[in-house]
mmCIF file of C-alpha atoms and ligand atoms in Angstrom:
data_model
loop_
_atom_site.group_PDB
_atom_site.id
_atom_site.type_symbol
_atom_site.label_atom_id
_atom_site.label_comp_id
_atom_site.label_asym_id
_atom_site.label_seq_id
_atom_site.Cartn_x
_atom_site.Cartn_y
_atom_site.Cartn_z
ATOM 1 C CA MET A 29 1.769 9.513 -9.932
ATOM 2 C CA MET A 30 -0.279 9.983 -6.794
ATOM 3 C CA THR A 31 0.110 13.324 -4.997
ATOM 4 C CA LEU A 32 1.702 13.677 -1.573
ATOM 5 C CA GLU A 33 -1.679 14.713 -0.226
ATOM 6 C CA LYS A 34 -3.418 11.588 -1.550
ATOM 7 C CA MET A 35 -0.724 9.257 -0.185
ATOM 8 C CA ARG A 36 -0.782 10.950 3.193
ATOM 9 C CA GLU A 37 -4.547 10.600 3.334
ATOM 10 C CA ALA A 38 -4.290 6.920 2.403
ATOM 11 C CA MET A 39 -1.744 6.363 5.179
ATOM 12 C CA GLU A 40 -3.917 8.192 7.715
ATOM 13 C CA GLU A 41 -6.881 6.071 6.692
ATOM 14 C CA LEU A 42 -4.688 2.933 6.737
ATOM 15 C CA ASP A 43 -5.812 2.247 3.181
ATOM 16 C CA GLU A 44 -3.588 -0.685 2.342
ATOM 17 C CA ASP A 45 -4.720 -1.108 -1.283
ATOM 18 C CA VAL A 46 -4.008 2.512 -2.173
ATOM 19 C CA MET A 47 -0.632 2.595 -0.394
ATOM 20 C CA ILE A 48 0.644 -0.635 -1.947
ATOM 21 C CA GLN A 49 -0.605 0.463 -5.372
ATOM 22 C CA ALA A 50 1.124 3.839 -4.930
ATOM 23 C CA ALA A 51 4.391 2.107 -3.986
ATOM 24 C CA ASN A 52 4.171 -0.263 -6.976
ATOM 25 C CA ASP A 53 3.366 2.629 -9.336
ATOM 26 C CA ILE A 54 6.438 4.476 -8.060
ATOM 27 C CA MET A 55 8.655 1.492 -8.821
ATOM 28 C CA ALA A 56 7.043 1.074 -12.261
ATOM 29 C CA ALA A 57 7.974 4.724 -12.912
ATOM 30 C CA GLN A 58 11.675 4.106 -12.125
ATOM 31 C CA GLY A 59 11.275 5.302 -8.565
ATOM 32 C CA GLU A 60 9.862 8.728 -9.300
ATOM 33 C CA GLY A 61 8.036 9.997 -6.199
ATOM 34 C CA ALA A 62 9.705 7.615 -3.728
ATOM 35 C CA ASP A 63 10.831 10.455 -1.465
ATOM 36 C CA LEU A 64 7.339 11.949 -1.477
ATOM 37 C CA CYS A 65 5.888 8.571 -0.558
ATOM 38 C CA MET A 66 8.299 8.326 2.370
ATOM 39 C CA GLN A 67 7.286 11.795 3.531
ATOM 40 C CA ALA A 68 3.605 10.859 3.177
ATOM 41 C CA CYS A 69 4.149 7.749 5.334
ATOM 42 C CA GLN A 70 5.862 9.763 8.065
ATOM 43 C CA GLU A 71 3.230 12.490 8.111
ATOM 44 C CA GLY A 72 0.415 9.945 7.900
ATOM 45 C CA LEU A 73 1.852 8.011 10.841
ATOM 46 C CA GLU A 74 1.903 11.142 12.959
ATOM 47 C CA VAL A 75 -1.826 11.515 12.316
ATOM 48 C CA VAL A 76 -2.361 7.826 13.158
ATOM 49 C CA GLY A 77 -0.616 8.440 16.505
ATOM 50 C CA ARG A 78 -2.818 11.460 17.227
ATOM 51 C CA ARG A 79 -5.985 9.550 16.345
ATOM 52 C CA PHE A 80 -4.897 6.800 18.724
ATOM 53 C CA GLU A 81 -4.381 9.336 21.514
ATOM 54 C CA ASP A 82 -7.818 10.782 20.763
ATOM 55 C CA GLY A 83 -9.411 7.344 21.066
ATOM 56 C CA GLU A 84 -10.394 7.175 17.397
ATOM 57 C CA TYR A 85 -7.894 4.430 16.560
ATOM 58 C CA PHE A 86 -7.148 1.318 18.625
ATOM 59 C CA VAL A 87 -4.117 -0.850 19.331
ATOM 60 C CA GLY A 88 -4.788 -3.037 16.282
ATOM 61 C CA ASP A 89 -4.705 0.067 14.086
ATOM 62 C CA LEU A 90 -1.302 1.029 15.484
ATOM 63 C CA VAL A 91 0.100 -2.430 14.813
ATOM 64 C CA PHE A 92 -1.321 -2.367 11.317
ATOM 65 C CA ALA A 93 0.099 1.111 10.642
ATOM 66 C CA GLY A 94 3.604 -0.080 11.574
ATOM 67 C CA GLU A 95 3.274 -3.134 9.352
ATOM 68 C CA LEU A 96 1.922 -1.116 6.443
ATOM 69 C CA MET A 97 4.776 1.363 6.714
ATOM 70 C CA GLY A 98 7.242 -1.557 6.674
ATOM 71 C CA ARG A 99 5.646 -3.088 3.574
ATOM 72 C CA VAL A 100 5.626 0.185 1.660
ATOM 73 C CA MET A 101 9.269 0.763 2.613
ATOM 74 C CA ASP A 102 10.200 -2.731 1.427
ATOM 75 C CA ILE A 103 8.794 -1.902 -2.021
ATOM 76 C CA ILE A 104 10.251 1.597 -2.475
ATOM 77 C CA ARG A 105 13.552 1.228 -0.579
ATOM 78 C CA PRO A 106 15.660 0.681 -3.741
ATOM 79 C CA ALA A 107 14.373 3.988 -5.109
ATOM 80 C CA LEU A 108 14.869 6.199 -2.069
ATOM 81 C CA SER A 109 17.213 9.041 -2.858
ATOM 82 C CA GLY A 110 20.807 9.290 -1.792
ATOM 83 C CA ASP A 111 21.612 7.546 1.418
ATOM 84 C CA GLY A 112 18.362 5.629 1.541
ATOM 85 C CA ARG A 113 19.777 3.340 -1.126
ATOM 86 C CA GLU A 114 22.910 2.158 0.614
ATOM 87 C CA SER A 115 23.658 1.348 4.202
ATOM 88 C CA ILE A 116 25.552 4.169 5.914
ATOM 89 C CA GLY A 117 26.083 2.167 9.080
ATOM 90 C CA LYS A 118 24.816 -0.571 11.321
ATOM 91 C CA MET A 119 22.984 -0.259 14.599
ATOM 92 C CA ILE A 120 21.236 -2.351 17.209
ATOM 93 C CA LEU A 121 17.619 -1.682 18.146
ATOM 94 C CA CYS A 122 15.519 -3.505 20.723
ATOM 95 C CA THR A 123 12.930 -3.212 23.459
ATOM 96 C CA VAL A 124 14.647 -3.500 26.815
ATOM 97 C CA LYS A 125 14.318 -6.177 29.480
ATOM 98 C CA GLY A 126 10.895 -6.546 31.090
ATOM 99 C CA ASP A 127 9.087 -4.659 28.331
ATOM 100 C CA LEU A 128 7.164 -6.445 25.582
ATOM 101 C CA HIS A 129 5.892 -3.397 23.673
ATOM 102 C CA ASP A 130 7.262 -3.198 20.146
ATOM 103 C CA ILE A 131 4.902 -1.129 18.020
ATOM 104 C CA GLY A 132 6.959 2.051 18.435
ATOM 105 C CA LYS A 133 10.212 0.147 17.989
ATOM 106 C CA ASN A 134 8.991 -1.333 14.722
ATOM 107 C CA ILE A 135 7.954 2.073 13.399
ATOM 108 C CA VAL A 136 11.337 3.516 14.357
ATOM 109 C CA ARG A 137 13.052 0.564 12.702
ATOM 110 C CA ALA A 138 11.200 1.106 9.414
ATOM 111 C CA MET A 139 12.177 4.783 9.457
ATOM 112 C CA LEU A 140 15.818 4.082 10.347
ATOM 113 C CA GLU A 141 16.092 1.555 7.529
ATOM 114 C CA ALA A 142 14.515 4.004 5.126
ATOM 115 C CA GLY A 143 17.097 6.515 6.366
ATOM 116 C CA GLY A 144 19.984 4.261 5.352
ATOM 117 C CA LEU A 145 20.761 2.520 8.652
ATOM 118 C CA GLU A 146 21.129 -1.247 8.715
ATOM 119 C CA VAL A 147 19.233 -2.350 11.816
ATOM 120 C CA LEU A 148 19.975 -5.471 13.825
ATOM 121 C CA ASP A 149 16.659 -5.859 15.644
ATOM 122 C CA LEU A 150 17.103 -7.964 18.786
ATOM 123 C CA GLY A 151 13.364 -8.001 19.526
ATOM 124 C CA ILE A 152 11.666 -7.451 22.872
ATOM 125 C CA ASP A 153 12.502 -8.106 26.538
ATOM 126 C CA VAL A 154 16.223 -8.116 25.798
ATOM 127 C CA GLU A 155 18.726 -8.621 28.627
ATOM 128 C CA PRO A 156 21.454 -5.953 28.952
ATOM 129 C CA GLU A 157 24.174 -8.587 28.598
ATOM 130 C CA GLU A 158 22.728 -9.819 25.321
ATOM 131 C CA ILE A 159 22.785 -6.306 23.886
ATOM 132 C CA VAL A 160 26.415 -5.881 24.917
ATOM 133 C CA GLN A 161 27.302 -9.307 23.507
ATOM 134 C CA LYS A 162 25.645 -8.621 20.121
ATOM 135 C CA ALA A 163 27.311 -5.215 19.889
ATOM 136 C CA LYS A 164 30.687 -6.841 20.556
ATOM 137 C CA GLU A 165 30.155 -9.749 18.161
ATOM 138 C CA ASN A 166 29.051 -7.504 15.324
ATOM 139 C CA GLY A 167 31.278 -4.495 16.006
ATOM 140 C CA ILE A 168 28.233 -2.242 16.341
ATOM 141 C CA THR A 169 28.657 1.139 18.007
ATOM 142 C CA ILE A 170 25.156 2.651 17.737
ATOM 143 C CA ILE A 171 22.578 1.288 20.134
ATOM 144 C CA GLY A 172 18.872 2.199 20.185
ATOM 145 C CA LEU A 173 16.853 1.209 23.253
ATOM 146 C CA SER A 174 13.070 1.308 23.243
ATOM 147 C CA GLY A 175 10.557 0.958 26.057
ATOM 148 C CA VAL A 176 7.141 2.226 27.134
ATOM 149 C CA LEU A 177 6.812 0.857 30.650
ATOM 150 C CA THR A 178 8.119 2.948 33.534
ATOM 151 C CA LEU A 179 10.342 0.020 34.468
ATOM 152 C CA ALA A 180 12.009 0.300 31.051
ATOM 153 C CA ILE A 181 13.893 3.331 32.365
ATOM 154 C CA ASP A 182 15.670 1.102 34.908
ATOM 155 C CA SER A 183 16.373 -1.552 32.281
ATOM 156 C CA MET A 184 17.866 1.101 30.022
ATOM 157 C CA LYS A 185 20.087 2.264 32.874
ATOM 158 C CA ASP A 186 21.116 -1.362 33.519
ATOM 159 C CA THR A 187 22.014 -1.681 29.856
ATOM 160 C CA VAL A 188 24.236 1.397 29.977
ATOM 161 C CA GLU A 189 25.855 -0.019 33.135
ATOM 162 C CA ALA A 190 26.443 -3.334 31.337
ATOM 163 C CA PHE A 191 28.331 -1.504 28.585
ATOM 164 C CA LYS A 192 30.412 0.201 31.292
ATOM 165 C CA ALA A 193 31.110 -3.112 33.029
ATOM 166 C CA ALA A 194 32.275 -4.588 29.725
ATOM 167 C CA GLY A 195 34.617 -1.615 29.226
ATOM 168 C CA LEU A 196 32.747 -0.634 26.068
ATOM 169 C CA ARG A 197 30.809 2.479 27.137
ATOM 170 C CA GLU A 198 33.247 4.966 25.602
ATOM 171 C CA GLY A 199 33.077 3.250 22.229
ATOM 172 C CA VAL A 200 29.317 3.297 21.731
ATOM 173 C CA HIS A 201 26.560 5.847 21.187
ATOM 174 C CA ILE A 202 23.344 5.040 23.002
ATOM 175 C CA ILE A 203 19.964 6.571 22.144
ATOM 176 C CA VAL A 204 16.833 5.859 24.169
ATOM 177 C CA GLY A 205 13.192 6.364 23.242
ATOM 178 C CA GLY A 206 9.614 5.466 24.003
ATOM 179 C CA ASN A 207 6.809 7.284 25.702
ATOM 180 C CA PRO A 208 8.226 7.593 29.271
ATOM 181 C CA VAL A 209 11.612 8.844 28.099
ATOM 182 C CA ASN A 210 12.484 12.518 28.464
ATOM 183 C CA ALA A 211 15.578 14.643 29.072
ATOM 184 C CA GLU A 212 15.582 13.877 32.801
ATOM 185 C CA GLY A 213 15.193 10.149 32.152
ATOM 186 C CA CYS A 214 17.958 10.238 29.574
ATOM 187 C CA SER A 215 20.352 11.774 32.065
ATOM 188 C CA PHE A 216 19.324 9.271 34.787
ATOM 189 C CA ILE A 217 19.912 6.410 32.337
ATOM 190 C CA GLY A 218 23.272 7.834 31.268
ATOM 191 C CA ALA A 219 22.435 7.632 27.551
ATOM 192 C CA ASP A 220 23.891 9.952 24.924
ATOM 193 C CA ALA A 221 20.594 11.057 23.395
ATOM 194 C CA TRP A 222 16.861 10.544 23.511
ATOM 195 C CA ALA A 223 14.014 11.106 21.086
ATOM 196 C CA ILE A 224 10.324 10.556 20.641
ATOM 197 C CA LEU A 225 9.948 11.515 17.008
ATOM 198 C CA PRO A 226 11.272 8.881 14.615
ATOM 199 C CA GLN A 227 12.624 11.587 12.264
ATOM 200 C CA GLU A 228 14.730 12.983 15.107
ATOM 201 C CA THR A 229 15.974 9.473 15.856
ATOM 202 C CA VAL A 230 17.015 8.988 12.247
ATOM 203 C CA ARG A 231 18.813 12.355 12.172
ATOM 204 C CA ILE A 232 20.829 11.589 15.320
ATOM 205 C CA CYS A 233 21.759 8.045 14.278
ATOM 206 C CA ARG A 234 22.787 9.197 10.807
ATOM 207 C CA GLU A 235 25.047 11.831 12.376
ATOM 208 C CA TRP A 236 26.695 9.196 14.567
ATOM 209 C CA ALA A 237 27.090 6.807 11.632
ATOM 210 C CA ALA A 238 28.747 9.510 9.546
ATOM 211 C CA ALA A 239 31.153 10.595 12.311
HETATM 212 C C1 B12 B 323 -0.305 -1.313 22.647
HETATM 213 C C2 B12 B 323 -0.105 -1.457 24.135
HETATM 214 C C3 B12 B 323 0.093 -2.740 24.636
HETATM 215 C C4 B12 B 323 0.155 -3.979 23.751
HETATM 216 C C5 B12 B 323 1.564 -4.067 23.175
HETATM 217 C C6 B12 B 323 1.560 -4.671 21.770
HETATM 218 C C7 B12 B 323 2.892 -4.529 21.136
HETATM 219 N N1 B12 B 323 3.190 -5.459 20.268
HETATM 220 O O1 B12 B 323 3.646 -3.599 21.384
HETATM 221 C C8 B12 B 323 -0.134 -5.106 24.793
HETATM 222 C C9 B12 B 323 -1.621 -5.322 24.833
HETATM 223 C C10 B12 B 323 0.558 -6.439 24.552
HETATM 224 C C11 B12 B 323 0.312 -4.425 26.087
HETATM 225 C C12 B12 B 323 0.691 -5.107 27.221
HETATM 226 C C13 B12 B 323 0.951 -4.488 28.437
HETATM 227 N N2 B12 B 323 0.829 -3.171 28.724
HETATM 228 CO CO1 B12 B 323 0.598 -1.814 27.335
HETATM 229 N N3 B12 B 323 0.068 -0.393 26.264
HETATM 230 C C14 B12 B 323 -0.120 -0.310 24.978
HETATM 231 C C15 B12 B 323 -0.523 1.141 24.605
HETATM 232 C C16 B12 B 323 -2.044 1.132 24.444
HETATM 233 C C17 B12 B 323 0.107 1.728 23.382
HETATM 234 C C18 B12 B 323 1.652 1.677 23.307
HETATM 235 C C19 B12 B 323 2.061 2.009 21.884
HETATM 236 O O2 B12 B 323 2.275 1.136 21.066
HETATM 237 N N4 B12 B 323 2.094 3.317 21.541
HETATM 238 C C20 B12 B 323 2.293 3.785 20.167
HETATM 239 C C21 B12 B 323 3.779 3.824 19.809
HETATM 240 C C22 B12 B 323 3.924 4.226 18.338
HETATM 241 O O3 B12 B 323 4.371 4.804 20.633
HETATM 242 P P1 B12 B 323 5.781 4.586 21.366
HETATM 243 O O4 B12 B 323 5.988 3.191 21.739
HETATM 244 O O5 B12 B 323 5.919 5.628 22.397
HETATM 245 O O6 B12 B 323 6.818 4.872 20.191
HETATM 246 C C23 B12 B 323 7.040 6.121 19.578
HETATM 247 C C24 B12 B 323 8.100 6.970 20.278
HETATM 248 O O7 B12 B 323 8.124 6.810 21.651
HETATM 249 C C25 B12 B 323 9.386 6.634 19.593
HETATM 250 N N5 B12 B 323 10.181 5.490 20.013
HETATM 251 C C26 B12 B 323 9.787 4.240 20.307
HETATM 252 N N6 B12 B 323 10.833 3.444 20.503
HETATM 253 C C27 B12 B 323 11.938 4.189 20.334
HETATM 254 C C28 B12 B 323 13.284 3.846 20.443
HETATM 255 C C29 B12 B 323 14.240 4.819 20.245
HETATM 256 C C30 B12 B 323 15.686 4.460 20.343
HETATM 257 C C31 B12 B 323 13.848 6.144 19.961
HETATM 258 C C32 B12 B 323 14.860 7.202 19.837
HETATM 259 C C33 B12 B 323 12.488 6.483 19.836
HETATM 260 C C34 B12 B 323 11.545 5.495 20.029
HETATM 261 O O8 B12 B 323 8.963 6.428 18.267
HETATM 262 C C35 B12 B 323 7.676 5.837 18.236
HETATM 263 C C36 B12 B 323 6.939 6.380 17.053
HETATM 264 O O9 B12 B 323 6.606 7.734 17.236
HETATM 265 C C37 B12 B 323 -0.074 1.921 25.894
HETATM 266 C C38 B12 B 323 -0.937 3.138 26.283
HETATM 267 C C39 B12 B 323 -0.601 4.381 25.537
HETATM 268 N N7 B12 B 323 -1.598 5.170 25.334
HETATM 269 O O10 B12 B 323 0.549 4.613 25.161
HETATM 270 C C40 B12 B 323 -0.149 0.837 26.975
HETATM 271 C C41 B12 B 323 0.811 0.926 28.155
HETATM 272 C C42 B12 B 323 2.193 1.277 27.674
HETATM 273 N N8 B12 B 323 0.792 -0.447 28.662
HETATM 274 C C43 B12 B 323 0.843 -0.513 29.969
HETATM 275 C C44 B12 B 323 0.839 -1.717 30.728
HETATM 276 C C45 B12 B 323 0.781 -1.574 32.226
HETATM 277 C C46 B12 B 323 0.868 -2.973 30.095
HETATM 278 C C47 B12 B 323 0.879 -4.345 30.775
HETATM 279 C C48 B12 B 323 1.750 -4.447 32.023
HETATM 280 C C49 B12 B 323 -0.571 -4.705 31.058
HETATM 281 C C50 B12 B 323 -0.776 -5.933 31.907
HETATM 282 N N9 B12 B 323 -1.222 -5.673 33.115
HETATM 283 O O11 B12 B 323 -0.506 -7.019 31.459
HETATM 284 C C51 B12 B 323 1.384 -5.247 29.648
HETATM 285 C C52 B12 B 323 2.929 -5.208 29.656
HETATM 286 C C53 B12 B 323 3.613 -6.421 29.424
HETATM 287 C C54 B12 B 323 5.080 -6.079 29.328
HETATM 288 N N10 B12 B 323 5.857 -6.674 30.226
HETATM 289 O O12 B12 B 323 5.493 -5.305 28.513
HETATM 290 C C55 B12 B 323 0.915 0.873 30.601
HETATM 291 C C56 B12 B 323 2.303 1.221 31.106
HETATM 292 C C57 B12 B 323 2.256 1.866 32.468
HETATM 293 C C58 B12 B 323 3.593 2.218 32.949
HETATM 294 N N11 B12 B 323 3.727 3.474 33.269
HETATM 295 O O13 B12 B 323 4.501 1.424 33.059
HETATM 296 C C59 B12 B 323 0.363 1.769 29.435
HETATM 297 C C60 B12 B 323 0.914 3.199 29.421
HETATM 298 C C61 B12 B 323 -1.178 1.751 29.573
HETATM 299 C C62 B12 B 323 -1.664 2.477 30.811
HETATM 300 N N12 B12 B 323 -2.081 3.715 30.676
HETATM 301 O O14 B12 B 323 -1.680 1.907 31.872
HETATM 302 N N13 B12 B 323 0.270 -3.070 25.951
#
């Protein structure tokens, strides 16, 4: 089996052949090493993000990294330990109205799914009313809102207001994320939590799902 170090390096380098081979080898070995592979993907992605900030990687690399993570997860998901195997709860995730950026959302989605959450992904540029409607229709009480434009903060606030207007605010947990989101923004929006790191997002959503 490939070491954690080797898999992390392959993820950092966006080496598709090595990562897919590693995932297939893990499944051929009855899932041994699946958790390590997951850890390697997460750590590798952090490096990808840093390289992007440093100007070494470009937008296409980010998109590819998200896709690669999703493909590896699709292969090893049945072997992930404990809660990774079965759904512990359902949640909605989307990019809010006016914002078309979805690279971060897709990375977060892959991590949430690997963490045992079933994700109803509503896509990008999603109207507040649609989010409320889908939550109602599907009985979903955990809502993740993503956005990277400054205007996304207002759309997130509008979404929280839409839940209030529908009389559903008390019954849902709302987490917001994306580059412009911080503690101040979270309080302005009226959300329950915020995060930048996908691992933190997974931890919070799992806690809500288990409550
Ligand atoms: C890639 C990109 C694009 C791509 C988007 C492709 C795609 N499919 O997403 C394209 C080229 C289409 C694009 C278009 C535009 N873009 Co653009 N884009 C970017 C860029 C370079 C990277 C964004 C990104 O993907 N980051 C990487 C991801 C992984 O980070 P992230 O989204 O923050 O996600 C992480 C966390 O925040 C968190 N997270 C994400 N979602 C969630 C959700 C939850 C619930 C939680 C808890 C956590 C969480 O986890 C993720 C993983 O760590 C940024 C600049 C930059 N350096 O950030 C500009 C940037 C965001 N874009 C910008 C602009 C202005 C635009 C355009 C308006 C340009 C134009 N004039 O047409 C259009 C917007 C159209 C629209 N209405 O959305 C500005 C925004 C300025 C602002 N303050 O509003 C930026 C900052 C560039 C700049 N410096 O001017 N863009």
